[in-house]
């Protein structure tokens, strides 16, 4: 935890002069998404508050916000922890993804579409593969799906899915073989991009639906083996 807190202190500059709970929550959300605080980690109020230079009340409000987003959990008399998802949580995340992402593609309307962000995420993934950086490949994959959702042009949908993708990263962080988890989907991302570039939104939606179903099956298989049904590591 000392090393983590030292790195977190570097984020103090992001707070500026008007330190707010929302900004602290943004910092912690990003750090959790990056795996800086892995699932199951107890978050020290004194340590994090000191590293960021914020009051206990501000930090508690940030914790409350992230608890509402299901990234943290408060355990009575024990403190605040980064959540360990259950298999049911993972299944619900993918159910939400399928509902939203497929609806976004279905509602795109007439081509051409603004696909620079999707193309950039595919290139980011290809670069990660060349460098053998499988954690960055997982990040690129999340970026691809965020860009896909952004095609809807809806701030509300973006905000909803930001929380969903952050929860998804909690599941990814307990997987012991990120290459096996993420590498097969880079080619699928490219296929979806190519279908959209060709104006074939029906084909893109079909590819996406199969993609998400296959990804759910793979993630649940690994997750059940790693943490058990209830997220206690009893599997």
PDB file of C-alpha atoms in Angstrom:
ATOM      1  CA  UNK A   1       0.000   0.000   0.000  1.00  0.00           C
ATOM      2  CA  UNK A   2       2.916   2.408   0.650  1.00  0.00           C
ATOM      3  CA  UNK A   3       4.000   2.211  -2.989  1.00  0.00           C
ATOM      4  CA  UNK A   4       0.435   2.741  -4.167  1.00  0.00           C
ATOM      5  CA  UNK A   5       0.021   5.795  -1.935  1.00  0.00           C
ATOM      6  CA  UNK A   6       3.289   7.288  -3.169  1.00  0.00           C
ATOM      7  CA  UNK A   7       2.051   7.012  -6.742  1.00  0.00           C
ATOM      8  CA  UNK A   8      -1.353   8.381  -5.796  1.00  0.00           C
ATOM      9  CA  UNK A   9       0.304  11.494  -4.388  1.00  0.00           C
ATOM     10  CA  UNK A  10       1.316  12.329  -7.967  1.00  0.00           C
ATOM     11  CA  UNK A  11      -2.376  12.820  -8.722  1.00  0.00           C
ATOM     12  CA  UNK A  12      -2.720  15.758  -6.324  1.00  0.00           C
ATOM     13  CA  UNK A  13      -2.044  18.164  -9.193  1.00  0.00           C
ATOM     14  CA  UNK A  14      -5.245  16.938 -10.873  1.00  0.00           C
ATOM     15  CA  UNK A  15      -7.297  18.342  -8.019  1.00  0.00           C
ATOM     16  CA  UNK A  16      -6.363  21.957  -8.636  1.00  0.00           C
ATOM     17  CA  UNK A  17      -7.370  24.618  -6.159  1.00  0.00           C
ATOM     18  CA  UNK A  18     -11.003  23.603  -5.991  1.00  0.00           C
ATOM     19  CA  UNK A  19     -10.677  20.108  -4.601  1.00  0.00           C
ATOM     20  CA  UNK A  20     -13.995  18.295  -4.799  1.00  0.00           C
ATOM     21  CA  UNK A  21     -15.299  14.839  -3.999  1.00  0.00           C
ATOM     22  CA  UNK A  22     -16.166  14.363  -7.683  1.00  0.00           C
ATOM     23  CA  UNK A  23     -12.580  14.972  -8.734  1.00  0.00           C
ATOM     24  CA  UNK A  24     -11.269  12.649  -6.053  1.00  0.00           C
ATOM     25  CA  UNK A  25     -13.773  10.035  -7.242  1.00  0.00           C
ATOM     26  CA  UNK A  26     -12.534  10.508 -10.823  1.00  0.00           C
ATOM     27  CA  UNK A  27      -8.944   9.878  -9.725  1.00  0.00           C
ATOM     28  CA  UNK A  28      -9.820   6.803  -7.690  1.00  0.00           C
ATOM     29  CA  UNK A  29     -12.088   5.459 -10.444  1.00  0.00           C
ATOM     30  CA  UNK A  30      -9.238   5.704 -12.933  1.00  0.00           C
ATOM     31  CA  UNK A  31      -6.796   4.079 -10.537  1.00  0.00           C
ATOM     32  CA  UNK A  32      -9.212   1.220  -9.855  1.00  0.00           C
ATOM     33  CA  UNK A  33      -9.795   0.752 -13.602  1.00  0.00           C
ATOM     34  CA  UNK A  34      -6.032   0.559 -14.136  1.00  0.00           C
ATOM     35  CA  UNK A  35      -5.711  -2.146 -11.488  1.00  0.00           C
ATOM     36  CA  UNK A  36      -3.732   0.166  -9.208  1.00  0.00           C
ATOM     37  CA  UNK A  37      -6.087  -0.843  -6.390  1.00  0.00           C
ATOM     38  CA  UNK A  38      -7.040  -4.453  -7.228  1.00  0.00           C
ATOM     39  CA  UNK A  39     -10.355  -6.034  -6.217  1.00  0.00           C
ATOM     40  CA  UNK A  40     -10.394  -6.838  -2.511  1.00  0.00           C
ATOM     41  CA  UNK A  41      -8.003  -4.005  -1.575  1.00  0.00           C
ATOM     42  CA  UNK A  42      -8.874  -2.102   1.605  1.00  0.00           C
ATOM     43  CA  UNK A  43      -8.677   1.653   1.004  1.00  0.00           C
ATOM     44  CA  UNK A  44      -7.123   3.589   3.871  1.00  0.00           C
ATOM     45  CA  UNK A  45      -8.827   6.922   4.600  1.00  0.00           C
ATOM     46  CA  UNK A  46      -5.716   8.331   6.257  1.00  0.00           C
ATOM     47  CA  UNK A  47      -3.334   7.075   3.598  1.00  0.00           C
ATOM     48  CA  UNK A  48      -5.344   8.152   0.557  1.00  0.00           C
ATOM     49  CA  UNK A  49      -6.475  11.415   2.143  1.00  0.00           C
ATOM     50  CA  UNK A  50      -2.862  12.249   2.977  1.00  0.00           C
ATOM     51  CA  UNK A  51      -1.592  11.264  -0.481  1.00  0.00           C
ATOM     52  CA  UNK A  52      -4.164  13.473  -2.212  1.00  0.00           C
ATOM     53  CA  UNK A  53      -4.160  16.214   0.399  1.00  0.00           C
ATOM     54  CA  UNK A  54      -7.937  16.170   0.899  1.00  0.00           C
ATOM     55  CA  UNK A  55     -10.109  16.181   4.002  1.00  0.00           C
ATOM     56  CA  UNK A  56     -11.644  13.084   5.492  1.00  0.00           C
ATOM     57  CA  UNK A  57     -15.134  14.366   4.648  1.00  0.00           C
ATOM     58  CA  UNK A  58     -14.203  14.936   0.983  1.00  0.00           C
ATOM     59  CA  UNK A  59     -12.710  11.467   0.737  1.00  0.00           C
ATOM     60  CA  UNK A  60     -15.717   9.854   2.378  1.00  0.00           C
ATOM     61  CA  UNK A  61     -17.999  11.567  -0.111  1.00  0.00           C
ATOM     62  CA  UNK A  62     -15.815  10.253  -2.962  1.00  0.00           C
ATOM     63  CA  UNK A  63     -16.029   6.773  -1.457  1.00  0.00           C
ATOM     64  CA  UNK A  64     -19.804   7.153  -1.279  1.00  0.00           C
ATOM     65  CA  UNK A  65     -19.987   8.080  -4.960  1.00  0.00           C
ATOM     66  CA  UNK A  66     -17.889   5.092  -5.981  1.00  0.00           C
ATOM     67  CA  UNK A  67     -19.899   2.804  -3.724  1.00  0.00           C
ATOM     68  CA  UNK A  68     -23.025   3.993  -5.543  1.00  0.00           C
ATOM     69  CA  UNK A  69     -21.274   3.043  -8.805  1.00  0.00           C
ATOM     70  CA  UNK A  70     -20.634  -0.422  -7.343  1.00  0.00           C
ATOM     71  CA  UNK A  71     -16.858  -0.050  -7.532  1.00  0.00           C
ATOM     72  CA  UNK A  72     -16.400   0.045  -3.752  1.00  0.00           C
ATOM     73  CA  UNK A  73     -18.126  -1.682  -0.863  1.00  0.00           C
ATOM     74  CA  UNK A  74     -18.330  -0.576   2.769  1.00  0.00           C
ATOM     75  CA  UNK A  75     -18.055  -3.365   5.323  1.00  0.00           C
ATOM     76  CA  UNK A  76     -19.210  -2.537   8.844  1.00  0.00           C
ATOM     77  CA  UNK A  77     -16.318  -2.197  11.295  1.00  0.00           C
ATOM     78  CA  UNK A  78     -13.828  -3.166   8.586  1.00  0.00           C
ATOM     79  CA  UNK A  79     -13.698  -0.222   6.189  1.00  0.00           C
ATOM     80  CA  UNK A  80     -13.999   0.420   2.463  1.00  0.00           C
ATOM     81  CA  UNK A  81     -12.828  -2.132  -0.098  1.00  0.00           C
ATOM     82  CA  UNK A  82     -12.598  -2.383  -3.872  1.00  0.00           C
ATOM     83  CA  UNK A  83     -15.420  -4.719  -4.825  1.00  0.00           C
ATOM     84  CA  UNK A  84     -14.867  -8.308  -5.855  1.00  0.00           C
ATOM     85  CA  UNK A  85     -17.613  -9.086  -8.338  1.00  0.00           C
ATOM     86  CA  UNK A  86     -19.720 -12.232  -8.240  1.00  0.00           C
ATOM     87  CA  UNK A  87     -20.443 -14.337 -11.311  1.00  0.00           C
ATOM     88  CA  UNK A  88     -23.973 -12.908 -11.216  1.00  0.00           C
ATOM     89  CA  UNK A  89     -22.492  -9.387 -11.357  1.00  0.00           C
ATOM     90  CA  UNK A  90     -20.456 -10.313 -14.443  1.00  0.00           C
ATOM     91  CA  UNK A  91     -23.492 -11.805 -16.160  1.00  0.00           C
ATOM     92  CA  UNK A  92     -25.531  -8.675 -15.423  1.00  0.00           C
ATOM     93  CA  UNK A  93     -22.764  -6.428 -16.790  1.00  0.00           C
ATOM     94  CA  UNK A  94     -22.790  -8.331 -20.066  1.00  0.00           C
ATOM     95  CA  UNK A  95     -26.582  -8.289 -20.193  1.00  0.00           C
ATOM     96  CA  UNK A  96     -26.456  -4.501 -19.930  1.00  0.00           C
ATOM     97  CA  UNK A  97     -23.707  -4.288 -22.539  1.00  0.00           C
ATOM     98  CA  UNK A  98     -25.705  -6.360 -25.021  1.00  0.00           C
ATOM     99  CA  UNK A  99     -28.828  -4.246 -24.508  1.00  0.00           C
ATOM    100  CA  UNK A 100     -27.036  -0.917 -24.912  1.00  0.00           C
ATOM    101  CA  UNK A 101     -24.270  -1.619 -27.430  1.00  0.00           C
ATOM    102  CA  UNK A 102     -26.464  -3.539 -29.867  1.00  0.00           C
ATOM    103  CA  UNK A 103     -29.150  -0.836 -29.615  1.00  0.00           C
ATOM    104  CA  UNK A 104     -26.535   1.830 -30.425  1.00  0.00           C
ATOM    105  CA  UNK A 105     -25.470   0.015 -33.597  1.00  0.00           C
ATOM    106  CA  UNK A 106     -29.090  -0.685 -34.559  1.00  0.00           C
ATOM    107  CA  UNK A 107     -29.966   3.004 -34.237  1.00  0.00           C
ATOM    108  CA  UNK A 108     -27.080   4.463 -36.241  1.00  0.00           C
ATOM    109  CA  UNK A 109     -29.193   5.449 -39.221  1.00  0.00           C
ATOM    110  CA  UNK A 110     -27.738   6.060 -42.644  1.00  0.00           C
ATOM    111  CA  UNK A 111     -23.974   5.855 -43.256  1.00  0.00           C
ATOM    112  CA  UNK A 112     -21.330   7.166 -43.312  1.00  0.00           C
ATOM    113  CA  UNK A 113     -20.582   7.024 -39.602  1.00  0.00           C
ATOM    114  CA  UNK A 114     -17.965   8.892 -37.564  1.00  0.00           C
ATOM    115  CA  UNK A 115     -15.597   5.973 -37.029  1.00  0.00           C
ATOM    116  CA  UNK A 116     -12.256   7.642 -36.290  1.00  0.00           C
ATOM    117  CA  UNK A 117     -12.487   6.764 -32.609  1.00  0.00           C
ATOM    118  CA  UNK A 118     -13.222   3.103 -33.353  1.00  0.00           C
ATOM    119  CA  UNK A 119     -10.377   2.943 -35.853  1.00  0.00           C
ATOM    120  CA  UNK A 120      -8.045   4.518 -33.308  1.00  0.00           C
ATOM    121  CA  UNK A 121      -8.993   1.916 -30.684  1.00  0.00           C
ATOM    122  CA  UNK A 122      -8.300  -0.919 -33.145  1.00  0.00           C
ATOM    123  CA  UNK A 123      -4.894   0.598 -33.937  1.00  0.00           C
ATOM    124  CA  UNK A 124      -4.220   0.943 -30.198  1.00  0.00           C
ATOM    125  CA  UNK A 125      -4.963  -2.757 -29.762  1.00  0.00           C
ATOM    126  CA  UNK A 126      -2.732  -3.745 -32.659  1.00  0.00           C
ATOM    127  CA  UNK A 127       0.092  -1.712 -31.164  1.00  0.00           C
ATOM    128  CA  UNK A 128      -0.373  -3.451 -27.789  1.00  0.00           C
ATOM    129  CA  UNK A 129      -0.163  -6.861 -29.469  1.00  0.00           C
ATOM    130  CA  UNK A 130       3.059  -5.921 -31.262  1.00  0.00           C
ATOM    131  CA  UNK A 131       4.526  -4.867 -27.923  1.00  0.00           C
ATOM    132  CA  UNK A 132       3.189  -7.926 -26.090  1.00  0.00           C
ATOM    133  CA  UNK A 133       1.396  -5.645 -23.628  1.00  0.00           C
ATOM    134  CA  UNK A 134      -1.729  -7.643 -22.838  1.00  0.00           C
ATOM    135  CA  UNK A 135      -2.981  -5.329 -20.105  1.00  0.00           C
ATOM    136  CA  UNK A 136      -2.918  -2.445 -22.602  1.00  0.00           C
ATOM    137  CA  UNK A 137      -4.740  -4.659 -25.084  1.00  0.00           C
ATOM    138  CA  UNK A 138      -7.542  -5.018 -22.542  1.00  0.00           C
ATOM    139  CA  UNK A 139      -7.613  -1.237 -22.155  1.00  0.00           C
ATOM    140  CA  UNK A 140      -7.751  -0.798 -25.945  1.00  0.00           C
ATOM    141  CA  UNK A 141     -10.651  -3.227 -26.071  1.00  0.00           C
ATOM    142  CA  UNK A 142     -12.572  -1.183 -23.516  1.00  0.00           C
ATOM    143  CA  UNK A 143     -11.765   1.953 -25.525  1.00  0.00           C
ATOM    144  CA  UNK A 144     -13.230   0.320 -28.638  1.00  0.00           C
ATOM    145  CA  UNK A 145     -16.533  -0.335 -26.903  1.00  0.00           C
ATOM    146  CA  UNK A 146     -16.623   3.129 -25.339  1.00  0.00           C
ATOM    147  CA  UNK A 147     -16.153   4.631 -28.803  1.00  0.00           C
ATOM    148  CA  UNK A 148     -18.878   2.357 -30.132  1.00  0.00           C
ATOM    149  CA  UNK A 149     -21.297   3.611 -27.470  1.00  0.00           C
ATOM    150  CA  UNK A 150     -20.228   7.205 -28.202  1.00  0.00           C
ATOM    151  CA  UNK A 151     -21.637   6.819 -31.726  1.00  0.00           C
ATOM    152  CA  UNK A 152     -25.076   7.300 -30.140  1.00  0.00           C
ATOM    153  CA  UNK A 153     -24.154  10.906 -29.337  1.00  0.00           C
ATOM    154  CA  UNK A 154     -25.793  10.609 -25.904  1.00  0.00           C
ATOM    155  CA  UNK A 155     -24.110  11.929 -22.764  1.00  0.00           C
ATOM    156  CA  UNK A 156     -26.483   9.877 -20.616  1.00  0.00           C
ATOM    157  CA  UNK A 157     -25.580   6.655 -22.406  1.00  0.00           C
ATOM    158  CA  UNK A 158     -21.881   7.509 -22.182  1.00  0.00           C
ATOM    159  CA  UNK A 159     -22.196   8.087 -18.429  1.00  0.00           C
ATOM    160  CA  UNK A 160     -24.142   4.864 -17.885  1.00  0.00           C
ATOM    161  CA  UNK A 161     -21.628   2.790 -19.804  1.00  0.00           C
ATOM    162  CA  UNK A 162     -18.631   4.481 -18.181  1.00  0.00           C
ATOM    163  CA  UNK A 163     -19.792   2.916 -14.929  1.00  0.00           C
ATOM    164  CA  UNK A 164     -20.497  -0.446 -16.576  1.00  0.00           C
ATOM    165  CA  UNK A 165     -17.055  -0.570 -18.210  1.00  0.00           C
ATOM    166  CA  UNK A 166     -15.383   0.396 -14.937  1.00  0.00           C
ATOM    167  CA  UNK A 167     -17.109  -2.556 -13.249  1.00  0.00           C
ATOM    168  CA  UNK A 168     -16.040  -4.804 -16.108  1.00  0.00           C
ATOM    169  CA  UNK A 169     -12.425  -3.904 -15.449  1.00  0.00           C
ATOM    170  CA  UNK A 170     -12.839  -5.264 -11.912  1.00  0.00           C
ATOM    171  CA  UNK A 171     -13.525  -8.662 -13.444  1.00  0.00           C
ATOM    172  CA  UNK A 172     -10.625  -8.392 -15.875  1.00  0.00           C
ATOM    173  CA  UNK A 173      -8.181  -7.668 -13.044  1.00  0.00           C
ATOM    174  CA  UNK A 174      -8.634 -11.091 -11.465  1.00  0.00           C
ATOM    175  CA  UNK A 175      -8.020 -13.005 -14.698  1.00  0.00           C
ATOM    176  CA  UNK A 176      -4.696 -14.813 -14.659  1.00  0.00           C
ATOM    177  CA  UNK A 177      -4.161 -14.881 -18.447  1.00  0.00           C
ATOM    178  CA  UNK A 178      -5.101 -11.508 -19.984  1.00  0.00           C
ATOM    179  CA  UNK A 179      -3.651 -12.479 -23.376  1.00  0.00           C
ATOM    180  CA  UNK A 180      -5.977 -15.451 -23.695  1.00  0.00           C
ATOM    181  CA  UNK A 181      -8.884 -13.299 -22.543  1.00  0.00           C
ATOM    182  CA  UNK A 182      -8.359 -10.292 -24.831  1.00  0.00           C
ATOM    183  CA  UNK A 183      -6.357 -11.277 -27.923  1.00  0.00           C
ATOM    184  CA  UNK A 184      -9.135 -13.157 -29.800  1.00  0.00           C
ATOM    185  CA  UNK A 185     -11.350 -10.064 -29.752  1.00  0.00           C
ATOM    186  CA  UNK A 186      -8.984  -7.699 -31.530  1.00  0.00           C
ATOM    187  CA  UNK A 187      -9.792  -9.323 -34.882  1.00  0.00           C
ATOM    188  CA  UNK A 188     -13.496  -9.149 -34.029  1.00  0.00           C
ATOM    189  CA  UNK A 189     -13.221  -5.448 -33.256  1.00  0.00           C
ATOM    190  CA  UNK A 190     -11.717  -4.978 -36.697  1.00  0.00           C
ATOM    191  CA  UNK A 191     -14.536  -6.970 -38.323  1.00  0.00           C
ATOM    192  CA  UNK A 192     -17.158  -4.782 -36.638  1.00  0.00           C
ATOM    193  CA  UNK A 193     -15.273  -1.664 -37.744  1.00  0.00           C
ATOM    194  CA  UNK A 194     -15.077  -2.922 -41.328  1.00  0.00           C
ATOM    195  CA  UNK A 195     -18.798  -3.703 -41.379  1.00  0.00           C
ATOM    196  CA  UNK A 196     -19.601  -0.175 -40.202  1.00  0.00           C
ATOM    197  CA  UNK A 197     -17.170   1.332 -42.702  1.00  0.00           C
ATOM    198  CA  UNK A 198     -19.098  -0.545 -45.407  1.00  0.00           C
ATOM    199  CA  UNK A 199     -22.383   0.832 -44.044  1.00  0.00           C
ATOM    200  CA  UNK A 200     -23.541  -2.659 -43.007  1.00  0.00           C
ATOM    201  CA  UNK A 201     -24.989  -1.870 -39.584  1.00  0.00           C
ATOM    202  CA  UNK A 202     -27.104  -5.067 -39.534  1.00  0.00           C
ATOM    203  CA  UNK A 203     -23.972  -7.133 -40.075  1.00  0.00           C
ATOM    204  CA  UNK A 204     -22.119  -5.126 -37.426  1.00  0.00           C
ATOM    205  CA  UNK A 205     -24.907  -5.719 -34.901  1.00  0.00           C
ATOM    206  CA  UNK A 206     -24.887  -9.443 -35.636  1.00  0.00           C
ATOM    207  CA  UNK A 207     -21.111  -9.616 -35.162  1.00  0.00           C
ATOM    208  CA  UNK A 208     -21.371  -7.622 -31.940  1.00  0.00           C
ATOM    209  CA  UNK A 209     -24.119  -9.814 -30.452  1.00  0.00           C
ATOM    210  CA  UNK A 210     -22.129 -13.000 -31.074  1.00  0.00           C
ATOM    211  CA  UNK A 211     -18.966 -11.299 -29.799  1.00  0.00           C
ATOM    212  CA  UNK A 212     -20.576 -10.339 -26.491  1.00  0.00           C
ATOM    213  CA  UNK A 213     -22.126 -13.773 -25.986  1.00  0.00           C
ATOM    214  CA  UNK A 214     -18.782 -15.484 -26.594  1.00  0.00           C
ATOM    215  CA  UNK A 215     -16.951 -13.009 -24.369  1.00  0.00           C
ATOM    216  CA  UNK A 216     -19.439 -13.569 -21.538  1.00  0.00           C
ATOM    217  CA  UNK A 217     -18.967 -17.327 -21.730  1.00  0.00           C
ATOM    218  CA  UNK A 218     -15.178 -17.010 -21.661  1.00  0.00           C
ATOM    219  CA  UNK A 219     -15.056 -14.463 -18.830  1.00  0.00           C
ATOM    220  CA  UNK A 220     -17.539 -16.366 -16.652  1.00  0.00           C
ATOM    221  CA  UNK A 221     -15.615 -19.611 -17.149  1.00  0.00           C
ATOM    222  CA  UNK A 222     -12.378 -18.006 -15.980  1.00  0.00           C
ATOM    223  CA  UNK A 223     -14.026 -15.925 -13.283  1.00  0.00           C
ATOM    224  CA  UNK A 224     -15.851 -18.857 -11.724  1.00  0.00           C
ATOM    225  CA  UNK A 225     -12.571 -20.743 -11.498  1.00  0.00           C
ATOM    226  CA  UNK A 226     -10.732 -17.793  -9.954  1.00  0.00           C
ATOM    227  CA  UNK A 227     -13.179 -16.347  -7.431  1.00  0.00           C
ATOM    228  CA  UNK A 228     -16.174 -18.673  -7.175  1.00  0.00           C
ATOM    229  CA  UNK A 229     -19.841 -17.890  -7.664  1.00  0.00           C
ATOM    230  CA  UNK A 230     -20.062 -15.370  -4.834  1.00  0.00           C
ATOM    231  CA  UNK A 231     -16.776 -13.517  -5.289  1.00  0.00           C
ATOM    232  CA  UNK A 232     -15.177 -14.946  -2.168  1.00  0.00           C
ATOM    233  CA  UNK A 233     -12.418 -16.909  -3.883  1.00  0.00           C
ATOM    234  CA  UNK A 234     -14.005 -20.174  -2.889  1.00  0.00           C
ATOM    235  CA  UNK A 235     -14.272 -21.534  -6.432  1.00  0.00           C
TER     236      UNK A 235
END
